[in-house]
Tab-separated table of C-alpha atoms and ligand atoms in Angstrom:
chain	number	residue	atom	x	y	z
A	1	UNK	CA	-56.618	144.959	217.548
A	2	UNK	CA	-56.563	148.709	219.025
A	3	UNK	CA	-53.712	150.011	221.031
A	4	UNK	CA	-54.178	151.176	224.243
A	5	UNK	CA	-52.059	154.702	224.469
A	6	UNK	CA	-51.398	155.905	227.698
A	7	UNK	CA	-50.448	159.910	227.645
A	8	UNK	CA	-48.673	160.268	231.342
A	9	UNK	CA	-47.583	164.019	231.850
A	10	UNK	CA	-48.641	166.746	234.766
A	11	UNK	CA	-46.712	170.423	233.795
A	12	UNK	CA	-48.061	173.357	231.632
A	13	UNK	CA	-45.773	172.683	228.674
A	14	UNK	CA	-46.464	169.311	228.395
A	15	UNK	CA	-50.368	169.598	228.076
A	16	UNK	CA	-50.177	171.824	225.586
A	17	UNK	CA	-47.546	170.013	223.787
A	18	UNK	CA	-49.407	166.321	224.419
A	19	UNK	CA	-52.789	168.055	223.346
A	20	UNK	CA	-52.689	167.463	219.772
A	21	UNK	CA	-52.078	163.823	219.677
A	22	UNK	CA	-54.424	163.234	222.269
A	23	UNK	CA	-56.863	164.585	220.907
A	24	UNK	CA	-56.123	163.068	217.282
A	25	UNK	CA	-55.721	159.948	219.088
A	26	UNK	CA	-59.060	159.705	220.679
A	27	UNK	CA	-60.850	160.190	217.265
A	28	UNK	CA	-59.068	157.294	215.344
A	29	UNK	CA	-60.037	153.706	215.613
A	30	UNK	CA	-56.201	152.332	215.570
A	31	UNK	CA	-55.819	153.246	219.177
A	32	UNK	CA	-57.623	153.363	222.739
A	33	UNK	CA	-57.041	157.066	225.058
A	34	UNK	CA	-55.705	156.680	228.564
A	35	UNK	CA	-55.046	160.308	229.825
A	36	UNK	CA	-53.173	160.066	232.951
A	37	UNK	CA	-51.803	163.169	234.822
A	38	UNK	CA	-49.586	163.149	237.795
A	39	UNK	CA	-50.427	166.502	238.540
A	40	UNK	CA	-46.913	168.079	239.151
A	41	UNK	CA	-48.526	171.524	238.559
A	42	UNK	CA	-52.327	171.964	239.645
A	43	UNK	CA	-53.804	175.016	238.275
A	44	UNK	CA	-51.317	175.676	235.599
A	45	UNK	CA	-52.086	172.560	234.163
A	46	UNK	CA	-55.771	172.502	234.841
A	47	UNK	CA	-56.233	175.464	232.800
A	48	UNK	CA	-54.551	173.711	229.803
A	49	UNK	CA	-57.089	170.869	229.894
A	50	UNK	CA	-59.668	173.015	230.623
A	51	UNK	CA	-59.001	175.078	227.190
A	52	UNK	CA	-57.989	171.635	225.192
A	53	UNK	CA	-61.036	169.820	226.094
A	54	UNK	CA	-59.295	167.041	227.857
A	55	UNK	CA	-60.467	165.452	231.035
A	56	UNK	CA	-58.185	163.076	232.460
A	57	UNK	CA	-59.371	159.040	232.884
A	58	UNK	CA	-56.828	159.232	236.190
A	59	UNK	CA	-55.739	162.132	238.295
A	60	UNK	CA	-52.806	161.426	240.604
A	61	UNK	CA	-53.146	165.172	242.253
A	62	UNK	CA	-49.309	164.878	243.689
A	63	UNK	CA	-48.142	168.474	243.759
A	64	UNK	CA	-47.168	170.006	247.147
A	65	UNK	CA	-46.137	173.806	247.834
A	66	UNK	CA	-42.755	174.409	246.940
A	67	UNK	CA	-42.382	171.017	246.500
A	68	UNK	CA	-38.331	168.920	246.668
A	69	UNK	CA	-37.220	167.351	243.137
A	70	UNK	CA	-37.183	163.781	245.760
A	71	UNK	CA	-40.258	164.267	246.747
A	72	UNK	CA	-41.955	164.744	243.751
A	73	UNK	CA	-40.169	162.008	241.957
A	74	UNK	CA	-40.996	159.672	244.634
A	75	UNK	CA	-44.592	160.320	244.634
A	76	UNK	CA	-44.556	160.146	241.015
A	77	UNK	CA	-42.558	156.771	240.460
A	78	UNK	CA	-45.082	155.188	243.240
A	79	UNK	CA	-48.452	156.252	241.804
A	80	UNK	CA	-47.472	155.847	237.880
A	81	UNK	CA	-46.351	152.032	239.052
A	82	UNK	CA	-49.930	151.449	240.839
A	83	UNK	CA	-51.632	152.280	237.846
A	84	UNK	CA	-49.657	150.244	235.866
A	85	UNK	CA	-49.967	147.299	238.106
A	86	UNK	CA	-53.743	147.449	237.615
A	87	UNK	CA	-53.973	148.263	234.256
A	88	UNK	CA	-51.518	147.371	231.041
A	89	UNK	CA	-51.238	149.915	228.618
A	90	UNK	CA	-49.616	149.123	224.936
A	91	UNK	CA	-47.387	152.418	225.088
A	92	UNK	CA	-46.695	154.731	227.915
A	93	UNK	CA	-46.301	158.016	226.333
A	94	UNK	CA	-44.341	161.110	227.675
A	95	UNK	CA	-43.348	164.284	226.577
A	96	UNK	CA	-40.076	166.195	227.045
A	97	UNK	CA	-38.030	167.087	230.470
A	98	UNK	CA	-40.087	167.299	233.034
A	99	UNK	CA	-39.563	165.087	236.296
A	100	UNK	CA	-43.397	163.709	235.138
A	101	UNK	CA	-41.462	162.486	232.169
A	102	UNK	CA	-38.371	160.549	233.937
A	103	UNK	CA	-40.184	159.495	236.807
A	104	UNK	CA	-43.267	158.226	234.622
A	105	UNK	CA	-40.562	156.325	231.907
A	106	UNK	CA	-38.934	154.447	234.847
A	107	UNK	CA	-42.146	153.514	236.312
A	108	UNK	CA	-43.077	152.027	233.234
A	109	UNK	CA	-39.935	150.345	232.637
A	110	UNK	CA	-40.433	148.427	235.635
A	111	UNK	CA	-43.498	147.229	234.624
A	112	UNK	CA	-41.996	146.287	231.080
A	113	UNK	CA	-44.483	148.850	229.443
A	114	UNK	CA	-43.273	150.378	226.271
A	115	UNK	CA	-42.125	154.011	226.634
A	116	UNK	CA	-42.595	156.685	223.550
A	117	UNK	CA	-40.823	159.796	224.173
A	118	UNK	CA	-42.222	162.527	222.391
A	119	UNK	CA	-39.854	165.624	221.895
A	120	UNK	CA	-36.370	163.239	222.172
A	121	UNK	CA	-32.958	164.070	221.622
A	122	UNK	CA	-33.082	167.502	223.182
A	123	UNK	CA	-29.319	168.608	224.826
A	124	UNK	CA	-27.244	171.158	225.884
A	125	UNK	CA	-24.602	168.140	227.070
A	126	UNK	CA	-24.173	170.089	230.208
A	127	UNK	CA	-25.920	168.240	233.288
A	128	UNK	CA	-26.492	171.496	235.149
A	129	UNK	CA	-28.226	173.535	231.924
A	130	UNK	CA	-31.173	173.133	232.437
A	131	UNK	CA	-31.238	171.908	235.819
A	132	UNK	CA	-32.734	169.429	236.378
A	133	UNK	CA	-33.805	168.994	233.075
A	134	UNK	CA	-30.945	167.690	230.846
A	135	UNK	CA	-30.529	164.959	233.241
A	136	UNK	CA	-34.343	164.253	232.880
A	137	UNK	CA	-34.636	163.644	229.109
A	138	UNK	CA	-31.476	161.825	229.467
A	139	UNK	CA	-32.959	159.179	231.143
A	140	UNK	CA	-36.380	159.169	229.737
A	141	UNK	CA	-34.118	158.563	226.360
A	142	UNK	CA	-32.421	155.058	227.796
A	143	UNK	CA	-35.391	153.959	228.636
A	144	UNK	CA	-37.769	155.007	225.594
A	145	UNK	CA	-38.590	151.896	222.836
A	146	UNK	CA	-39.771	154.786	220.510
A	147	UNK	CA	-38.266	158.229	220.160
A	148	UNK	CA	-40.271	161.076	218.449
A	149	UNK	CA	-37.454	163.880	217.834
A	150	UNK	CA	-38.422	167.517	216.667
A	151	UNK	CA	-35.911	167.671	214.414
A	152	UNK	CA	-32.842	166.462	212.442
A	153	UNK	CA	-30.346	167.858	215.319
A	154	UNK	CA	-31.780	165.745	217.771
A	155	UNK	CA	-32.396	162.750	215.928
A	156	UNK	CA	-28.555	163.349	215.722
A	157	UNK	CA	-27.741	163.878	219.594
A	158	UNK	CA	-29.730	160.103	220.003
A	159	UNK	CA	-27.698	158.512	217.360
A	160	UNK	CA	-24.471	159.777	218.823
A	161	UNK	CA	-25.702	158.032	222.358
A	162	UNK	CA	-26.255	154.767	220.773
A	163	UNK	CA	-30.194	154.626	220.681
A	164	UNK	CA	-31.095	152.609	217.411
A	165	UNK	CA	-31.472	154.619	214.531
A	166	UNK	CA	-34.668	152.556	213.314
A	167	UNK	CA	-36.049	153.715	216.848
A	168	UNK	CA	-35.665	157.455	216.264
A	169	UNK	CA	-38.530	159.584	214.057
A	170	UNK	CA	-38.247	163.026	213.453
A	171	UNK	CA	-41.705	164.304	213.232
A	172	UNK	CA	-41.398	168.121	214.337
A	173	UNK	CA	-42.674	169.333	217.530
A	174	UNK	CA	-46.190	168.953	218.290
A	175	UNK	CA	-46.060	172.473	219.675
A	176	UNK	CA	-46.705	173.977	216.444
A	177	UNK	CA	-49.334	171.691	216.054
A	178	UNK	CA	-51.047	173.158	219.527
A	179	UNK	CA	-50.233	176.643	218.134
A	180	UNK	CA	-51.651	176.472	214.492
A	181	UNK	CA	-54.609	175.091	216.346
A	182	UNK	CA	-54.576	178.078	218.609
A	183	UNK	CA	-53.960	180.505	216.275
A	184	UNK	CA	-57.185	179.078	214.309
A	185	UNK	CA	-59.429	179.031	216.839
A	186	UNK	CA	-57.964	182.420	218.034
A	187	UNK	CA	-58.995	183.736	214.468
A	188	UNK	CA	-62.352	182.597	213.966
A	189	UNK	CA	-63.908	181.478	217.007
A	190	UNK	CA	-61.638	183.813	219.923
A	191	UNK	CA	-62.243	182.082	223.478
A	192	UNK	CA	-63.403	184.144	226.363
A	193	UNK	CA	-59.696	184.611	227.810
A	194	UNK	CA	-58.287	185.967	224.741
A	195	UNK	CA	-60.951	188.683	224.167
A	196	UNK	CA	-60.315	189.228	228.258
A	197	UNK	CA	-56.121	189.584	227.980
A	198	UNK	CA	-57.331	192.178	224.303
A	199	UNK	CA	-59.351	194.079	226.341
A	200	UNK	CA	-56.787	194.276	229.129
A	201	UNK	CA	-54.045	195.314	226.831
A	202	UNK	CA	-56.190	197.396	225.054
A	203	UNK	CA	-56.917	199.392	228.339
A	204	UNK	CA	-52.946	199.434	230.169
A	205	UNK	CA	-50.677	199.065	227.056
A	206	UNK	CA	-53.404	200.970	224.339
A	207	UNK	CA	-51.267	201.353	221.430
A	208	UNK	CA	-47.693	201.405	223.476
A	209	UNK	CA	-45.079	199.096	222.125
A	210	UNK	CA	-44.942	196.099	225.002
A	211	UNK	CA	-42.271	192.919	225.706
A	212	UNK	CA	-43.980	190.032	226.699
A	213	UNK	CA	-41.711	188.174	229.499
A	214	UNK	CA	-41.661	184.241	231.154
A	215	UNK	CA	-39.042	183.100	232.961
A	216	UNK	CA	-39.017	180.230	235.975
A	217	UNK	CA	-35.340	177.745	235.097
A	218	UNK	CA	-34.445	176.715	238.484
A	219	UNK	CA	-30.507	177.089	237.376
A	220	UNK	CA	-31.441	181.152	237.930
A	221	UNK	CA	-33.113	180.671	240.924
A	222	UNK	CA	-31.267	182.997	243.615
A	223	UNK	CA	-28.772	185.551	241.792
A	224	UNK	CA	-30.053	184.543	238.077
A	225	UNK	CA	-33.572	186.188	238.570
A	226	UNK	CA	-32.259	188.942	240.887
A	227	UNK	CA	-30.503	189.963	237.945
A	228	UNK	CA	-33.583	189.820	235.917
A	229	UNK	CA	-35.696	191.621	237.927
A	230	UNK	CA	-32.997	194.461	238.229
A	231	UNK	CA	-32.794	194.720	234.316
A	232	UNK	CA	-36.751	194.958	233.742
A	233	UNK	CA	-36.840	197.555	236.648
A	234	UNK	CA	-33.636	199.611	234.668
A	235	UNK	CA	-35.241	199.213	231.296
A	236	UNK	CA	-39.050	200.126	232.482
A	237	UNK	CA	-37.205	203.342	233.667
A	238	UNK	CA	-35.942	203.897	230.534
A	239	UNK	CA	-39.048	204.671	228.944
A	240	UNK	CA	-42.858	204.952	230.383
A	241	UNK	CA	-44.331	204.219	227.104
A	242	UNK	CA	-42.811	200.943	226.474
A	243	UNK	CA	-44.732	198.589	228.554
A	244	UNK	CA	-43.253	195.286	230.507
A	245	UNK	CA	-45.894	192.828	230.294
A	246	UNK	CA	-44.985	189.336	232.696
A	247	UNK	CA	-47.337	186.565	233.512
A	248	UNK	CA	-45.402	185.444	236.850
A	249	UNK	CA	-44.761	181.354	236.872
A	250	UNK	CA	-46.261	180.290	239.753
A	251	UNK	CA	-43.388	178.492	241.695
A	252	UNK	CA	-42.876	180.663	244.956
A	253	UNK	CA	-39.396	180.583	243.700
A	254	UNK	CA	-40.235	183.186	240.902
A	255	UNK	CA	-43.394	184.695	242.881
A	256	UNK	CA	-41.244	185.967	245.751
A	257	UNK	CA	-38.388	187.894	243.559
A	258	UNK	CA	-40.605	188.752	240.911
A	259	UNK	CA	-43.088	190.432	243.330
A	260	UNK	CA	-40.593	191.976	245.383
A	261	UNK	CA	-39.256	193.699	242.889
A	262	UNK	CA	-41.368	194.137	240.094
A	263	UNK	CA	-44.646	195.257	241.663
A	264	UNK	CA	-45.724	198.922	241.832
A	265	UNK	CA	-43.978	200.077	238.788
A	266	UNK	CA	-46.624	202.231	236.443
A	267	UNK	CA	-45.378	200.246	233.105
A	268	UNK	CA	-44.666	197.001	234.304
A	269	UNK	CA	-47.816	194.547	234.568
A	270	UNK	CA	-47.392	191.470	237.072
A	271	UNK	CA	-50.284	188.725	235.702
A	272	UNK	CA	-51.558	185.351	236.441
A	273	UNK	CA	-50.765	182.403	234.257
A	274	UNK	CA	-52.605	183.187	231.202
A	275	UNK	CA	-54.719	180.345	229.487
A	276	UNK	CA	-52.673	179.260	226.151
A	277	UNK	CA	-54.897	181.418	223.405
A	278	UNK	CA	-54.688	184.003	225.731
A	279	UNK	CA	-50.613	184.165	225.533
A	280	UNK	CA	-50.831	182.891	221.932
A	281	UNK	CA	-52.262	186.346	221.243
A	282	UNK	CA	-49.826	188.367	223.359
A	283	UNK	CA	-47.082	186.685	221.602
A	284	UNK	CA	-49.218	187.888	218.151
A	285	UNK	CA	-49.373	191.296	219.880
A	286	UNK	CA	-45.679	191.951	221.914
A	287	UNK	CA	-42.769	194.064	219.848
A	288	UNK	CA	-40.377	190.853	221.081
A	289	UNK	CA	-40.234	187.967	224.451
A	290	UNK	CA	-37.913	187.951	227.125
A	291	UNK	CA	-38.296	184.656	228.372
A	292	UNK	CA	-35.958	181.543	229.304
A	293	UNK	CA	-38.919	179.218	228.462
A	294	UNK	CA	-38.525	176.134	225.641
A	295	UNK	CA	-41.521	176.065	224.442
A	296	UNK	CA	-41.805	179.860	223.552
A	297	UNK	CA	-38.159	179.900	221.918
A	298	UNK	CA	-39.886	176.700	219.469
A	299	UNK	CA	-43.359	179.140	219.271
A	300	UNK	CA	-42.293	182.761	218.676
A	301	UNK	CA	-39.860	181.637	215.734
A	302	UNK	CA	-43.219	180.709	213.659
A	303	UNK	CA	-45.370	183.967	214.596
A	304	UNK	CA	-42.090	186.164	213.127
A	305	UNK	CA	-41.538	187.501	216.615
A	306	UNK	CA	-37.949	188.208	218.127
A	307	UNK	CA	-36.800	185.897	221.206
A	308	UNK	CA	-34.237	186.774	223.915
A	309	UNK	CA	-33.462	183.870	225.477
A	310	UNK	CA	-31.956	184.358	229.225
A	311	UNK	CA	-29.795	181.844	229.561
A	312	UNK	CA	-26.649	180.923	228.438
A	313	UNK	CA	-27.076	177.943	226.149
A	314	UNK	CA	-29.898	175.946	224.723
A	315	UNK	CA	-30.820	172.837	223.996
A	316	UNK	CA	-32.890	174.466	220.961
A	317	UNK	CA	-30.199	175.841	218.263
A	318	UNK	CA	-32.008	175.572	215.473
A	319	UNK	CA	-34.195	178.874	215.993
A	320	UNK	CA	-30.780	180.559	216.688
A	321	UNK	CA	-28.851	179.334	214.038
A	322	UNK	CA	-32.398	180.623	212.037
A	323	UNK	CA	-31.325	184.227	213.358
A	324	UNK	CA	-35.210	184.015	215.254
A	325	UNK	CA	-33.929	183.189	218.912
A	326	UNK	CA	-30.532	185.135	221.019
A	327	UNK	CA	-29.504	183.917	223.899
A	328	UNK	CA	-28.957	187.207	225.983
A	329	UNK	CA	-27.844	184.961	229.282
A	330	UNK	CA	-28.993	185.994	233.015
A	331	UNK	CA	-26.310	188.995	233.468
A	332	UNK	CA	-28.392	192.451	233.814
A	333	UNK	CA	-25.792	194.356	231.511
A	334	UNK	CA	-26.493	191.940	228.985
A	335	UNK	CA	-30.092	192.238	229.437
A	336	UNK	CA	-30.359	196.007	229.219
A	337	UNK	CA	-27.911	196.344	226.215
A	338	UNK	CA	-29.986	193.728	224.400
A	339	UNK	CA	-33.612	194.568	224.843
A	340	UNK	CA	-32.191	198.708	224.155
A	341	UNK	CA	-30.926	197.096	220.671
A	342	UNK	CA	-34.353	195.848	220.118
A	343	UNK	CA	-36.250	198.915	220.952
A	344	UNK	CA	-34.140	201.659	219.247
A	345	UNK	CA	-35.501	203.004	216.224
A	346	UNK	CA	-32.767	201.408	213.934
A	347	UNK	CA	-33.632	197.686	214.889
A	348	UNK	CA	-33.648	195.268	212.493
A	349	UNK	CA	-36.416	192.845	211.723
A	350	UNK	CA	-36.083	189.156	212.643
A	351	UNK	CA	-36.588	186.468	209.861
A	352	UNK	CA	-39.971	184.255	210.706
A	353	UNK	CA	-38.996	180.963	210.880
A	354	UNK	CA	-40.352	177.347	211.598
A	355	UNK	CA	-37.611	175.070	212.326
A	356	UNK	CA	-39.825	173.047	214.706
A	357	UNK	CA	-42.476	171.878	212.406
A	358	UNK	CA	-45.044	172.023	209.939
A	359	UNK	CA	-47.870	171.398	212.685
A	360	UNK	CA	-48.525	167.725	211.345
A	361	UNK	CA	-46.178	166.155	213.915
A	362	UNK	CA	-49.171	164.379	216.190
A	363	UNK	CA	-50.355	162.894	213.041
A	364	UNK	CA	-47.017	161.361	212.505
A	365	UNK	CA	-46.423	160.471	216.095
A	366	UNK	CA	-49.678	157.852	215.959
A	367	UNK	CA	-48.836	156.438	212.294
A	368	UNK	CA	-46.059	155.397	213.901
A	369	UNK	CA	-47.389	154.079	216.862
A	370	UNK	CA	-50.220	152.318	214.784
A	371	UNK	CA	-47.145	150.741	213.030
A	372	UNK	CA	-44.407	150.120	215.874
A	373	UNK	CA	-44.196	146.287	217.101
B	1	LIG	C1	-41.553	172.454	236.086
B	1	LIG	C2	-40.493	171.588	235.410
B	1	LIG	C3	-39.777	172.342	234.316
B	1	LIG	C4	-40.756	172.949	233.346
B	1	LIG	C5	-41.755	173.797	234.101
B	1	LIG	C6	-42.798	174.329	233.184
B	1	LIG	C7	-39.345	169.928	236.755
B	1	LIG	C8	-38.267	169.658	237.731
B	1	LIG	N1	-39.502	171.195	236.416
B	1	LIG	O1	-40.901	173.497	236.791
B	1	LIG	O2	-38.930	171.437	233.608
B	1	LIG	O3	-40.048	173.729	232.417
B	1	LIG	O4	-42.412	173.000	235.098
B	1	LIG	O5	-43.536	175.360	233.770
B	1	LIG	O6	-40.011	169.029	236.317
B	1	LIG	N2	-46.913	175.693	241.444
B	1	LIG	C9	-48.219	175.984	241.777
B	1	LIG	N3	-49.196	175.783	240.831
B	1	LIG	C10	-48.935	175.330	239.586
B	1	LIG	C11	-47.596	175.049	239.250
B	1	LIG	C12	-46.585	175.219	240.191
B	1	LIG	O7	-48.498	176.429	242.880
B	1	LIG	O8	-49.864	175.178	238.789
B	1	LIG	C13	-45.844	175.876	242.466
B	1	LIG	C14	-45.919	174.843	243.594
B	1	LIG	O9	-45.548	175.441	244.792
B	1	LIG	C15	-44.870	173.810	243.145
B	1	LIG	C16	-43.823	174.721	242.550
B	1	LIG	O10	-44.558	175.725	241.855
B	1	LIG	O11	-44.385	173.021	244.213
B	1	LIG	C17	-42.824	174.041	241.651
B	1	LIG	O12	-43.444	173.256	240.650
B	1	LIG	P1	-42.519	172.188	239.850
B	1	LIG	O13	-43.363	171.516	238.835
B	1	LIG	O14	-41.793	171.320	240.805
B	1	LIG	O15	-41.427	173.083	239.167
B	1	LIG	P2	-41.559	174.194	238.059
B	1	LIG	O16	-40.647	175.295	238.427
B	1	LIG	O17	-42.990	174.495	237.826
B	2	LIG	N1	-47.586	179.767	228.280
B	2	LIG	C1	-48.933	179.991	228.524
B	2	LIG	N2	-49.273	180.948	229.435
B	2	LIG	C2	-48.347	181.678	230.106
B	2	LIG	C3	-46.974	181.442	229.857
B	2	LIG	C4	-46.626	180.460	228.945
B	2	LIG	O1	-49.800	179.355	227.922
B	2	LIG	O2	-48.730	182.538	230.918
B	2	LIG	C5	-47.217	178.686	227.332
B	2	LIG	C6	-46.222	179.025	226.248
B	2	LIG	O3	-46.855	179.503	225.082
B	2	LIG	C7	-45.523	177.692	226.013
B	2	LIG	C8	-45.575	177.025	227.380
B	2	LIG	O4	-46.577	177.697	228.119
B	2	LIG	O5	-46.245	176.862	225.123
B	2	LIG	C9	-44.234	177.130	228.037
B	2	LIG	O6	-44.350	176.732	229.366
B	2	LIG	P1	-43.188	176.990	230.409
B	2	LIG	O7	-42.409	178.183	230.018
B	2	LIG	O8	-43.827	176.956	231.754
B	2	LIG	O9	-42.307	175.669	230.291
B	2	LIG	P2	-41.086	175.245	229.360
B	2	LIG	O10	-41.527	175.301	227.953
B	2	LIG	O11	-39.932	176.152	229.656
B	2	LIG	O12	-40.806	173.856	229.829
């Protein structure tokens, strides 16, 4: 008899990182799609399905402006446990950190719905970093009856907590999955938005060296991205021709400080979100990434492109124990001296490096689904 999967997520990172399977998962017989989103971000994640083809069976449409960590989670916990009163999945799966993924696992639980957690094991065993995220996988892991981990280290971390060895796969991340796939289709078949961002870089950065930069952890909210802000406007000053390239995260959190301080400076270049081949190919394109993102410290490794991380730890070692990812932290003297090391003439090159995967992690995901009791 098919299984009836039921993908539950509603950020950015997880639709690209949930793509893969879903979309493996809907052309094999073994299982039954259910693509639920809870809609946690609205056009940030709507321009993720819109490039990966997927149109969700439900949308629960729950973000607000500026919305509270309670607020969300309670809107969350109360529409995922509707759903599941009317309709009975096999698996609820969910990917990563996000309060989607915690709230989403316990509404399942109470339903006695089995709970896969794609991208388990994940910690920086400090409950503040990230905030609120290494609380969130935390909890998504007690509840989970099948744990997908990226890698060996956080098959590991589970182990160490107790969760069942036989219940924890490493399978690699199913980013690299979404990014070979994006890579592909940027090489053969380029969607609009990447030939838009080329002919935008093309015509500001021309043949300029540029640093591509994300940032939006709410742990630097306040002083962390003052700092931030202060050390792109000190190194843009530096130089003209080196050119500052920052899609702005769209939580007003980031927005206000970013803008405020960032906008109006001749080599600096405030954008909107850009569609996923569209930042694949700036990644391709960039001399390194600022960023305090996960899923571009798991990407960049694989393109060969240098990292600085702006944070103080990680719960991703493995790309800097590779020598492809530094963590630079959030001061601005820190910042400046770093990103100057990787500009001067006499930088070295990174090492490319894949520690996340070999892009065949979705496939392993549903074998084991196919097979789990
Ligand atoms: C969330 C996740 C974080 C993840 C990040 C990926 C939580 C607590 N945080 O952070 O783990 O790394 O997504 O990007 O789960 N907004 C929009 N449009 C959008 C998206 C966001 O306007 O498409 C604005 C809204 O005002 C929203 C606010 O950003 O209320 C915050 O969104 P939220 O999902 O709560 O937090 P993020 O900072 O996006
Ligand atoms: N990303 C994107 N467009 C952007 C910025 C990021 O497609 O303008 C992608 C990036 O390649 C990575 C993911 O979004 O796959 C990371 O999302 P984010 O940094 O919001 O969340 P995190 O990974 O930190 O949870």
């Amino acid at each position: 008899m098919k299984k009836t999967l039921c993908f539950v997520f509603g950020t950015r990172p997880e639709a690209i990182k949930l793509a893969p399977a879903i979309l493996k998962a809907r052309d094999d017989e073994r299982f039954n799609v259910r693509v639920v989103v809870t809609g946690q971000h609205r056009e940030m994640l709507d321009q993720m399905l819109s490039f990966f083809g997927i149109k969700p069976d439900v949308d629960l449409a729950l973000m607000r402006p500026n919305q509270s960590l309670a607020g969300l989670t309670s809107r969350i916990i109360t529409g995922i446990d509707e759903l599941l009163q009317s309709e009975k999945p096999d698996w609820v799966l969910v990917q990563g950190d996000t309060t989607t993924v915690w709230a989403a696992a316990v509404a399942a639980f109470f339903n006695r719905v089995a709970v896969g957690h794609v991208e388990a094991g994940l910690r920086t065993d400090d409950k503040y970093q990230p905030f609120p995220e290494e609380i969130n996988r935390r909890i998504a892991g007690q509840i989970a009856d099948i744990h997908f981990a990226p890698t060996d280290w956080a098959r590991d971390n589970l182990v160490r907590e107790q969760i069942p060895a036989e219940r924890v796969s490493v399978t690699g991340n199913t980013v690299i999955d979404a990014l070979h796939w994006t890579v592909a289709r940027n090489k053969e078949n380029p969607p609009q938005e990447t030939k838009a961002i080329q002919d935008w870089l093309q015509a500001h950065v021309g043949a300029d060296p540029f640093v591509l930069i994300t940032g939006h952890r709410r742990e630097s909210f306040g002083a962390g991205f003052q700092n931030i802000c202060a050390s792109i406007q000190q190194l843009a000053a530096d130089d003209p021709k080196t050119h500052w390239v920052y899609p702005v995260h769209l939580n007003p959190n980031v927005q206000q400080p970013v803008k405020q301080m960032l906008a109006n400076l001749p080599n600096v270049h405030l954008l909107d979100p850009q569609s996923y081949p569209a930042f694949v190919a700036m990644m391709h394109a960039c001399k390194f990434i600022l960023t305090d993102s996960g899923g571009v410290q798991e990407e960049a490794p694989s393109l060969g492109k240098p990292v600085l991380v702006m944070r103080s730890t990680t719960e991703r070692p493995e790309g800097v124990q590779a020598g492809a990812v530094k963590l630079v932290g959030t001061k601005q003297e820190d910042i400046v001296r770093e990103c100057r090391a990787m500009l001067s003439p006499n930088a070295k090159a990174w090492p490319q490096a894949s520690p996340y995967g070999d892009g065949r992690a979705s496939e392993r995901i549903l074998d084991l689904l196919a097979e789990a009791k």
